[in-house]
Coordinates of C-alpha atoms and ligand atoms in Angstrom, one line a residue:
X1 CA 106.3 114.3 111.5
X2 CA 103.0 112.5 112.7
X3 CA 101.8 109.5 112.3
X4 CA 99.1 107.3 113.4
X5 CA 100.2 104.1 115.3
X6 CA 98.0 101.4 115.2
X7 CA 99.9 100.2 118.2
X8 CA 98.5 103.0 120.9
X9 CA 95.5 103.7 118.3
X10 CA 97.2 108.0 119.0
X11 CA 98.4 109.7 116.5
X12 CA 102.1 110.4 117.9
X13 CA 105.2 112.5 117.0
X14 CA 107.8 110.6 114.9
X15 CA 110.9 109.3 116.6
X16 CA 113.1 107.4 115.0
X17 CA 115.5 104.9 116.9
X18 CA 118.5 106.5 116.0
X19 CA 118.5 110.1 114.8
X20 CA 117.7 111.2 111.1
X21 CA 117.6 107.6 110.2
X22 CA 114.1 105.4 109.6
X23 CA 114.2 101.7 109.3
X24 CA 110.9 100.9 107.8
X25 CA 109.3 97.8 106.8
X26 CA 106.8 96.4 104.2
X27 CA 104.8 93.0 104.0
X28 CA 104.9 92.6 99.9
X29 CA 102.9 90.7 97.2
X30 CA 101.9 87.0 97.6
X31 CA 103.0 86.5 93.7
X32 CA 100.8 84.1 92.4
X33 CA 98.3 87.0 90.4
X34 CA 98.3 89.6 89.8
X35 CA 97.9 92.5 92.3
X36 CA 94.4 94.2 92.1
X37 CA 94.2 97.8 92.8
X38 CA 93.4 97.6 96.6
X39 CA 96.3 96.4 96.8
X40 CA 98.2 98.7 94.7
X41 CA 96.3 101.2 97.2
X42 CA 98.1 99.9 100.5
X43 CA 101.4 100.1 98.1
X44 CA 101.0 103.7 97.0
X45 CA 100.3 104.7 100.5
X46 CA 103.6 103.3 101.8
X47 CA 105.4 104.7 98.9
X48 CA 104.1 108.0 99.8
X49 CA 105.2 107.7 103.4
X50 CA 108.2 106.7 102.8
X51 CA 109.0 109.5 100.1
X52 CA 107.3 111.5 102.7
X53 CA 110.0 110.3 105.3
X54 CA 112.8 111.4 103.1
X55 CA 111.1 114.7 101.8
X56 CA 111.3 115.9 105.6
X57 CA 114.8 114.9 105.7
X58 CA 115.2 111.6 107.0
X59 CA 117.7 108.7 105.5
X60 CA 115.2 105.9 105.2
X61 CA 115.9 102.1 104.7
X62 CA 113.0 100.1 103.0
X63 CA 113.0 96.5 103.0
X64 CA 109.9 94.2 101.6
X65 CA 109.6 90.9 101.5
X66 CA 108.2 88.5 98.3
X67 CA 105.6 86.0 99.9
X68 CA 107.0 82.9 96.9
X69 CA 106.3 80.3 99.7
X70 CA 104.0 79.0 102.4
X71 CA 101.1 81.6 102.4
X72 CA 97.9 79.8 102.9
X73 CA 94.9 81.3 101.4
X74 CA 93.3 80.9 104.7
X75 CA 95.0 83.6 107.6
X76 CA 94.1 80.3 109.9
X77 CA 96.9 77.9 108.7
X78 CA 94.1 76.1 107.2
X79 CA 93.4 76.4 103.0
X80 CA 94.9 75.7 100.2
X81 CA 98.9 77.4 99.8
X82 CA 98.3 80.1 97.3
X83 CA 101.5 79.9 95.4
X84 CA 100.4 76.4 94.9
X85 CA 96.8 77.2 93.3
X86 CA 98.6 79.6 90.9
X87 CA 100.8 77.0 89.6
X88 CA 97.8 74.3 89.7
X89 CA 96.2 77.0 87.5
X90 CA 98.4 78.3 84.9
X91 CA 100.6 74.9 84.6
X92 CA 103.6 76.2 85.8
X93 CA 106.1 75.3 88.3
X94 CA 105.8 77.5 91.5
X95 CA 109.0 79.3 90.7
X96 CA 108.1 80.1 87.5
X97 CA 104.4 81.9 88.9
X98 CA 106.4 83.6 91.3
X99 CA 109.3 85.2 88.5
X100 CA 106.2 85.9 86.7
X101 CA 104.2 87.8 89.4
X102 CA 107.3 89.5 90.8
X103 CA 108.0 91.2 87.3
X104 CA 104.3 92.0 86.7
X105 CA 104.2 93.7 90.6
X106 CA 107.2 95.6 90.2
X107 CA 106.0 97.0 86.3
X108 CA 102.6 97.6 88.1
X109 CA 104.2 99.6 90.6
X110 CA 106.3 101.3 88.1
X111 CA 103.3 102.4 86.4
X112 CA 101.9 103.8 89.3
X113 CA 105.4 105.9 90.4
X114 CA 105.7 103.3 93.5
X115 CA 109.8 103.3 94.1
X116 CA 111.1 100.3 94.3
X117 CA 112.4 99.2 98.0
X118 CA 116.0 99.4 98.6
X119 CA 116.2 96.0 99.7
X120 CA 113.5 92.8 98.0
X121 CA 113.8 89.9 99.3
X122 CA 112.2 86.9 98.4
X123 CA 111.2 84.4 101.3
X124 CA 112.7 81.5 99.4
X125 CA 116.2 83.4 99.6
X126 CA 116.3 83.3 103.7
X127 CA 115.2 79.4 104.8
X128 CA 118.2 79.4 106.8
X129 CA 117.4 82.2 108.9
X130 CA 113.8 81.1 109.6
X131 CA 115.5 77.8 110.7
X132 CA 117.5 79.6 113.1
X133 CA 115.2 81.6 114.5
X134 CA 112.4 78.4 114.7
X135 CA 115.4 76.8 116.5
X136 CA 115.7 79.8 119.3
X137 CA 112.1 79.7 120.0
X138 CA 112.2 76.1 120.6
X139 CA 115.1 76.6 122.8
X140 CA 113.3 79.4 124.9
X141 CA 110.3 77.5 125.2
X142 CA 108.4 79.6 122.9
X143 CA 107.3 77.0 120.2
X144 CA 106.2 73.2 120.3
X145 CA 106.6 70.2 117.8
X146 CA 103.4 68.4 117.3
X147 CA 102.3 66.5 114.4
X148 CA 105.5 66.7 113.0
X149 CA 104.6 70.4 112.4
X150 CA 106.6 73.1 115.1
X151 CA 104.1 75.6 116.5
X152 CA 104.4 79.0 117.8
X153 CA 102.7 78.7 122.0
X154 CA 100.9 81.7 122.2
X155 CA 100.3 80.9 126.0
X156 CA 103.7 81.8 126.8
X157 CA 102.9 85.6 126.0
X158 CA 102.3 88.2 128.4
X159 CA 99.9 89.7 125.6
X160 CA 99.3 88.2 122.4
X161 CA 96.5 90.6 121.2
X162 CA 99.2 93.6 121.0
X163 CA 96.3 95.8 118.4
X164 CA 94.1 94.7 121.2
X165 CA 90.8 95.5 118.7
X166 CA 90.1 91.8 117.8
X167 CA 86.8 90.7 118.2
X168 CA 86.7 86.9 120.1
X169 CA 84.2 85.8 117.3
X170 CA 86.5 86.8 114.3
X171 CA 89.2 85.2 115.8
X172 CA 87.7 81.5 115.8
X173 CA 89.5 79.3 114.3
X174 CA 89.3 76.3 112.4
X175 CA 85.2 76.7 113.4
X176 CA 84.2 76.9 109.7
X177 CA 82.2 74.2 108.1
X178 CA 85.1 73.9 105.7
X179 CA 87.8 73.7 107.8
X180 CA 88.3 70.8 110.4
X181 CA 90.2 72.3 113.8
X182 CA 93.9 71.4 113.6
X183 CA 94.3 69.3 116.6
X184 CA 97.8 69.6 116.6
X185 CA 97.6 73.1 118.3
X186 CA 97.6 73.9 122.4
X187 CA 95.9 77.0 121.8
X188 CA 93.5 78.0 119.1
X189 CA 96.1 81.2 117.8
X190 CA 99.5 79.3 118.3
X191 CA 100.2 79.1 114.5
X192 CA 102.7 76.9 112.1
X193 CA 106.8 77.8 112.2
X194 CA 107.9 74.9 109.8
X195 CA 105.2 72.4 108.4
X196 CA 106.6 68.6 107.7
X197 CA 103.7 67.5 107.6
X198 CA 100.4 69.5 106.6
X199 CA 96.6 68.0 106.1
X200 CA 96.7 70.2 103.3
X201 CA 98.3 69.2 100.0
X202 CA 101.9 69.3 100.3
X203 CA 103.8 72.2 98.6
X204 CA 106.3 71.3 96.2
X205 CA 109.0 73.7 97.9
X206 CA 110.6 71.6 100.7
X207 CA 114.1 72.3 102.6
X208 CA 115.7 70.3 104.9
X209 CA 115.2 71.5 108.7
X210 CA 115.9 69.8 111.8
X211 CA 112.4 68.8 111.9
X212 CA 112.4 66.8 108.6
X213 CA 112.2 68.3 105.6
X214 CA 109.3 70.9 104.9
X215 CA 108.3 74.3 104.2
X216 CA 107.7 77.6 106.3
X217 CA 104.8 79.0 107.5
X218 CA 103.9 82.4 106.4
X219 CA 103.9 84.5 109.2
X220 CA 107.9 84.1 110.0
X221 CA 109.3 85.7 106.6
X222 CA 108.5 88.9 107.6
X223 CA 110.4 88.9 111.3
X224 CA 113.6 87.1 109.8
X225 CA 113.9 89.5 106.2
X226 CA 113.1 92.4 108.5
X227 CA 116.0 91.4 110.9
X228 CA 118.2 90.3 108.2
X229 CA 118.3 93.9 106.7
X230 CA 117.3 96.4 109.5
X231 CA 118.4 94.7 112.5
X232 CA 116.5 93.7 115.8
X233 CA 114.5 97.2 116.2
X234 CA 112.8 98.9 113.3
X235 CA 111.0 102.1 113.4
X236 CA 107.8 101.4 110.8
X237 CA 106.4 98.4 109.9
X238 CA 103.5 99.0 107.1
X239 CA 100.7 96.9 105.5
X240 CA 97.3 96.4 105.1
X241 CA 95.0 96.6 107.6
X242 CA 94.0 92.9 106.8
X243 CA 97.4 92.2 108.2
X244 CA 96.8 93.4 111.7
X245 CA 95.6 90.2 112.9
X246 CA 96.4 87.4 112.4
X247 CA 100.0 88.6 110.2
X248 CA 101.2 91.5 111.8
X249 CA 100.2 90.0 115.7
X250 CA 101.8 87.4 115.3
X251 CA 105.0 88.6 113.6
X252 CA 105.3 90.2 116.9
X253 CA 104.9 87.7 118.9
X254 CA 107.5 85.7 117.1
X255 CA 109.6 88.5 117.0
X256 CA 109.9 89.7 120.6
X257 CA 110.0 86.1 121.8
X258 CA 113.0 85.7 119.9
X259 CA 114.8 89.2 120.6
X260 CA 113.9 89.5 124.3
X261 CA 112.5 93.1 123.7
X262 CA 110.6 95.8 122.1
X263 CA 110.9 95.0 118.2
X264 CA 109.0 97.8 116.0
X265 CA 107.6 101.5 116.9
X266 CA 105.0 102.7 115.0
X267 CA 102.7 100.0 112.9
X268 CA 101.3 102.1 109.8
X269 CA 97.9 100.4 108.2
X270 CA 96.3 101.4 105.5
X271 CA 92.7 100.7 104.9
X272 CA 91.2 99.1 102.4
X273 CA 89.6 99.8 98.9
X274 CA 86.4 98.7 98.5
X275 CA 84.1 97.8 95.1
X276 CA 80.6 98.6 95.6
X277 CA 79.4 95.2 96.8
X278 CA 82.2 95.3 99.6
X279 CA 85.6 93.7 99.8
X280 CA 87.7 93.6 96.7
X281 CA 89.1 90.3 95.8
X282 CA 90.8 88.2 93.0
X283 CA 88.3 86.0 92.0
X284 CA 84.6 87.7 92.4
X285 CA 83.3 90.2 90.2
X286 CA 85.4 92.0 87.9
X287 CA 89.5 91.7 88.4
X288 CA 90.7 95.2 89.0
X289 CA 94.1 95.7 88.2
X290 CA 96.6 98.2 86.8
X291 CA 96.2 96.8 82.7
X292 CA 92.8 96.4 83.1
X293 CA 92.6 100.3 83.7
X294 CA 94.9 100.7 80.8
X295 CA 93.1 99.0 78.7
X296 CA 89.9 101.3 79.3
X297 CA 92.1 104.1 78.7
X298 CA 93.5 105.2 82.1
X299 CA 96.5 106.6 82.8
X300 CA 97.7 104.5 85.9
X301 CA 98.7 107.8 87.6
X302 CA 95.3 109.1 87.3
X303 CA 94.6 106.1 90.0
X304 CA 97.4 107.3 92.2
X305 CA 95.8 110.6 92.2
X306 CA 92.6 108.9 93.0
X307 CA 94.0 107.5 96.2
X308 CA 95.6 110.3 97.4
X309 CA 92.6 112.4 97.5
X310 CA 91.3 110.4 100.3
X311 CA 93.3 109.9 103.6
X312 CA 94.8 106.5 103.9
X313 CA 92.8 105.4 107.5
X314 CA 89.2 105.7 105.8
X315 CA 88.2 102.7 103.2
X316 CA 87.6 104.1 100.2
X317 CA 85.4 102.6 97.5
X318 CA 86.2 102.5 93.9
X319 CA 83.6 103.5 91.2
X320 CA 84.6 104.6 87.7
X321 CA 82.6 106.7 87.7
X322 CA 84.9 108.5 90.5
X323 CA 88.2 107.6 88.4
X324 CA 86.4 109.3 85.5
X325 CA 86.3 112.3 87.9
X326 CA 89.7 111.6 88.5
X327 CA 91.0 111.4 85.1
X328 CA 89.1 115.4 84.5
X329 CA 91.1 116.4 87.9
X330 CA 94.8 115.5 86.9
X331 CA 94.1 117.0 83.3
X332 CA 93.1 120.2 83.9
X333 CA 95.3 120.1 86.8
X334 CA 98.4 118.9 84.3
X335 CA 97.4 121.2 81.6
X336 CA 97.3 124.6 84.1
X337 CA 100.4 123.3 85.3
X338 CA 101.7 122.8 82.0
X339 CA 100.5 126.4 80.7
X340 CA 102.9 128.4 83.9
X341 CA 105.1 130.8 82.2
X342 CA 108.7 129.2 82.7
X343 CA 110.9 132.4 82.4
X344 CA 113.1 133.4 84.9
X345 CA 114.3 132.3 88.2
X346 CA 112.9 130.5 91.1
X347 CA 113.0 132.0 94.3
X348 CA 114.9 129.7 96.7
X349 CA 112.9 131.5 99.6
X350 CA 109.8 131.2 98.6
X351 CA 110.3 127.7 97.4
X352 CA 111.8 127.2 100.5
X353 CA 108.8 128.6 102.7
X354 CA 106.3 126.3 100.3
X355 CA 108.4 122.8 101.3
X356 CA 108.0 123.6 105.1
X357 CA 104.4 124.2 104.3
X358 CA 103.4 121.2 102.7
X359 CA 106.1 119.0 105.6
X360 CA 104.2 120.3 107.9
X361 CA 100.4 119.7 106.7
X362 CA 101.3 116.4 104.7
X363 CA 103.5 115.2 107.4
X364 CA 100.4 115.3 110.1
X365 CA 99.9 111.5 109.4
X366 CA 100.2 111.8 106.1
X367 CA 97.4 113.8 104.9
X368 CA 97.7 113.4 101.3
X369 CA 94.5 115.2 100.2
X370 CA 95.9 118.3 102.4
X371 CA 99.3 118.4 99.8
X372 CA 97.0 118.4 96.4
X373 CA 95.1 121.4 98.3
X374 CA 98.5 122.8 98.5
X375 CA 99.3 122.5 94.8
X376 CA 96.1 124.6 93.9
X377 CA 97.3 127.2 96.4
X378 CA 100.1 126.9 94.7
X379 CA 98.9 128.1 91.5
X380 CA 97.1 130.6 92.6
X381 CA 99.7 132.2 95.1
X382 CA 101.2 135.6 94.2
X383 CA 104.3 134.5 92.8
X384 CA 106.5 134.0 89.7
X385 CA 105.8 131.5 86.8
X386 CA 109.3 129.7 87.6
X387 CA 108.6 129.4 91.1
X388 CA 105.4 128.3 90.8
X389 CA 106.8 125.0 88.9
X390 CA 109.9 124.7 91.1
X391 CA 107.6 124.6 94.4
X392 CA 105.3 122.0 92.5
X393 CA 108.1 119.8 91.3
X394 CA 109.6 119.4 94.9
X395 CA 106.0 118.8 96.6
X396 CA 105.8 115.9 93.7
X397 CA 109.1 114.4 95.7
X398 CA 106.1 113.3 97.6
X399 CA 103.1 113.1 95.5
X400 CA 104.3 111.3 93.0
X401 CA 102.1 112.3 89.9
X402 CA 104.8 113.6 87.4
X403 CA 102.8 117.3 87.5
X404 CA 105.6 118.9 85.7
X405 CA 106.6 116.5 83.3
X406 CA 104.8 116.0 79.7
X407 CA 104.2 112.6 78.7
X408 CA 105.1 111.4 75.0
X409 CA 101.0 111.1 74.7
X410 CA 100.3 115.1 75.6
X411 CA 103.2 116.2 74.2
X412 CA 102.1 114.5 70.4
X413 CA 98.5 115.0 71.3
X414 CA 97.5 118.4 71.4
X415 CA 95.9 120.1 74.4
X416 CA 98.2 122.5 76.0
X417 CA 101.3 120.2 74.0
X418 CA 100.8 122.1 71.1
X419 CA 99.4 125.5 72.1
X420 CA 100.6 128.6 73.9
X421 CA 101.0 128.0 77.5
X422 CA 98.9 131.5 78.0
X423 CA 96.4 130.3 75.2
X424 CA 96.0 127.0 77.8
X425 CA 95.7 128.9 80.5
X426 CA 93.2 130.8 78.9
X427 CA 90.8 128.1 78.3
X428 CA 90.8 126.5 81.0
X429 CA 90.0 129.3 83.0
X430 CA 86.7 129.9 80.4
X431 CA 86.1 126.3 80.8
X432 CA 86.3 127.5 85.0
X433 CA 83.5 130.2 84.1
X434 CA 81.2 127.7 81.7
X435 CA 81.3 124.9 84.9
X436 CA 80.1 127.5 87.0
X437 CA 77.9 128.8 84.9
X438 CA 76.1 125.8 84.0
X439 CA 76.1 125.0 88.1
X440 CA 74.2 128.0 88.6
X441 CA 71.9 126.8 85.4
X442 CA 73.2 129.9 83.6
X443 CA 72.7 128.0 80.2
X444 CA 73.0 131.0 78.1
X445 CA 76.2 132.0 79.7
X446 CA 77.5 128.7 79.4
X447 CA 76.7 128.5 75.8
X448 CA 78.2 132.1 75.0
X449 CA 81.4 131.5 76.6
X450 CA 81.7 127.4 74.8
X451 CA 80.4 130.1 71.3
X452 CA 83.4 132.7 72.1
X453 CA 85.8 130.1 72.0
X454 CA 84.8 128.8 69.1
X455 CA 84.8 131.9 67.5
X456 CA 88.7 131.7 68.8
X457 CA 89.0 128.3 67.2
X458 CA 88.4 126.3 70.7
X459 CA 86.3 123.3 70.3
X460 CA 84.9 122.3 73.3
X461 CA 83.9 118.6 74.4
X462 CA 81.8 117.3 77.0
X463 CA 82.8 114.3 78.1
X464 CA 82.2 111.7 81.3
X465 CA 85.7 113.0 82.1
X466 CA 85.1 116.4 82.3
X467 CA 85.4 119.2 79.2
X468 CA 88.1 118.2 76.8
X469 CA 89.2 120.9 73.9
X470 CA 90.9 120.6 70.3
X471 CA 91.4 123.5 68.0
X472 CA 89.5 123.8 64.8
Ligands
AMP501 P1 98.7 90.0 99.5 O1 99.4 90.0 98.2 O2 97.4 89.3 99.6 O3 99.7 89.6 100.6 O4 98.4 91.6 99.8 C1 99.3 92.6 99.6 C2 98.9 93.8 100.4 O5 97.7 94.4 100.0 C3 98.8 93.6 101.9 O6 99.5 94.7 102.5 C4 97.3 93.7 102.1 O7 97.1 94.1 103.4 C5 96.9 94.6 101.1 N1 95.5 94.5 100.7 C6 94.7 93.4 100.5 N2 93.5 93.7 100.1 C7 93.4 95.0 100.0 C8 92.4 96.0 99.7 N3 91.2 95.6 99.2 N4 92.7 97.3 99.7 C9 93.9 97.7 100.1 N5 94.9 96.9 100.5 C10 94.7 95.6 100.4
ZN502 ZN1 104.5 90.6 106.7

């Protein structure tokens, strides 16, 4: 395998630290709303690298943390917390939001075919480790108490800026008209360990430390859970690419500080997804999640497919008018999949010969649009019916759209659920000749084929989503 490592900015061979095994690593939700889809785009990308991991062979470990405490809404240590504003909002106890935005992650995710990690943790569940490891970098001269707040000294680092792409002028902080410097700080990136006493409203989660009792900061959940589970060197960390700095730079810094050496490999960013104004967010313009979609009649899987036909390093902007084209794609492609003749036996061989295939092109950095090209290849390869399905069932280890499996909705519905696979195949392949026809603004021919079908009791519709059929 390949992968691009933010790290060295090279794509790289795959190593893992100890043979056929992958520790890997994911920053999770901040739970206090919903996840949009961008999100849900970072998520389905990791899920996919990490199904891809296994697909190839290897025995991978997943751990993600639950952000339930001390994330400001501010990457500066400045802002309001956000698990704080949630509860403020919905009058609820912070607790309660995060139970409540756990669930609705993990049933989002479910919806979208994400697999759950092997190991969640929330960061509530692991004050004491944070404490100790606060403890050690006070003891190695790594962090500061000022304030009453302990600080990370970034001065002490050989290199802070490890993704060494940070512009100076982004990195300002606490420059904002908003936000008032914190003049607790040596240096303007040393960042909080344990707050006891913030300028910002307190949260209402406190522990007792042996700096008074308080609350972490945000950045230090990730390197403790990470440890906790996978031990002081991991082979992938994932996230966003939002994370990179200030999150991911300075979970590094924390992290090698306290270990003495090296701590993760590769660093696997995904980019963002974009609305057409720009950045997606909670709050401005309309709140894109995974029930919204529903609601406008989406399956959620039709979204997955959506993300996958882009590669993961390029933002990608969301229109629905490209979900609509979407939705056309993983219908036809479900129905021609659901119309292959099932008699007989796979060929292990050939099945065989298909998996290296798509390990090979999916596995150089995870080019997800290369494994759907694959699946219409696929299709239209020279081989058996039950082949045909067996190959596309094992590249969907990876892809993760349930190609060979009927839902309850097609299966009551009509469409190839109720009608002769060959009888299927055979209209979608006019429907095929009436697309290109009408490309080449062959009206009449496009007309005469949509008028032979009827004549065959086909009832053709044009819709935003593509041509949809019922029988008379
Ligand atoms: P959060 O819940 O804010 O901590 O974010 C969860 C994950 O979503 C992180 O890995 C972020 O990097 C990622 N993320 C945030 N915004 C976007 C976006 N617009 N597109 C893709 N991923 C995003
Ligand atoms: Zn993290």
């Amino acid at each position: 395998m390949r992968l691009y490592n933010s790290l060295t900015k090279q794509v790289e061979d795959f190593v893992p630290n100890v043979e056929g095994k992958v520790g890997m690593y994911t920053c999770g939700p901040t739970v206090y709303h919903f996840a949009h889809i961008g999100n849900l785009r970072t998520y389905i990308m990791e899920d996919v690298l990490e199904k891809l991991l296994r697909y190839v062979g290897y025995d991978v470990k997943r751990v993600m943390n639950i952000t339930d405490v001390g994330h400001l809404s501010s990457d500066a240590d400045t802002g309001e917390d956000k698990m704080l504003k949630g509860a403020k909002r919905e009058h609820k106890t912070v607790m309660e939001i995060a139970k409540f935005y756990t669930d609705a992650f993990f049933s989002d995710c479910e919806k979208l075919n994400i697999k759950r990690p092997d190991v969640v943790e929330p960061a509530t569940n692991c004050i004491p480790e944070f404490i100790h490891m606060i403890e050690v970098l006070l003891e190695k001269g790594y962090a500061y108490k000022a304030g009453d707040n302990v600080y990370f000294d970034t001065s002490k680092l050989k290199e802070y800026y490890v993704f060494g792409n940070q512009n100076e002028d982004e990195l300002l902080v606490g420059v904002r008209d908003d936000v008032t410097e914190d003049t607790n700080k040596r240096n303007k990136n040393d960042f909080v360990l344990w707050f006891t006493k913030s300028k910002f409203e307190d949260q209402a989660l406190k522990w007792d430390s042996p700096w008074g009792t308080g609350y972490p900061g945000w950045h230090i959940e990730c390197s403790c859970i990470s440890m906790k589970h996978l031990g002081e060197k991991m082979d992938i960390h994932c996230g966003g690419v939002d994370n990179i700095f200030p999150h991911h730079t300075n979970e590094i810094a924390q992290s090698e500080a306290y270990t003495g050496h090296k701590w993760c490999n590769y660093w696997f960013h995904a980019h963002h997804l974009n609305d057409e104004t720009g950045k997606m967010s909670k709050s401005k313009g309309e709140f894109l999640t995974v029930s919204l979609l529903e609601e406008k009649g989406y399956d959620p899987l039709v979204y997955r497919l959506f993300t996958l036909q882009s590669h993961y390093r390029k933002p990608l902007v969301f229109t629905y008018e490209a979900l609509d084209q979407a939705a056309g794609t993983y219908k036809k492609l479900k129905n021609r999949i659901g119309s292959i003749p099932a008699e007989g036996e796979a060929d292990a061989q050939a099945v065989k010969e298909w998996h290296d295939k798509f390990a090979e092109a999916v596995g150089n950095d995870v080019n997800t649009a290369m494994g759907l090209t694959l699946v219409y290849d696929v299709l239209k390869a020279d081989i058996s019916g039950a082949t045909k399905r067996a190959v596309i069932a094992d590249f969907d280890r990876v892809l993760g759209l349930k190609l060979t499996e009927k839902t309850e909705k097609e299966a009551g519905e009509g469409g190839a659920g109720d009608i002769s696979p060959e009888l299927a195949a055979h209209i979608e392949e006019m429907i095929e000749k009436r697309k290109a026809a009408k490309k080449e603004k062959n009206f009449a021919l496009a007309d005469e084929i949509r008028a032979q079908l009827a004549d065959e009791g086909v009832i053709l519709e044009d819709t935003r989503e593509g041509t949809k059929y019922h029988l008379k």
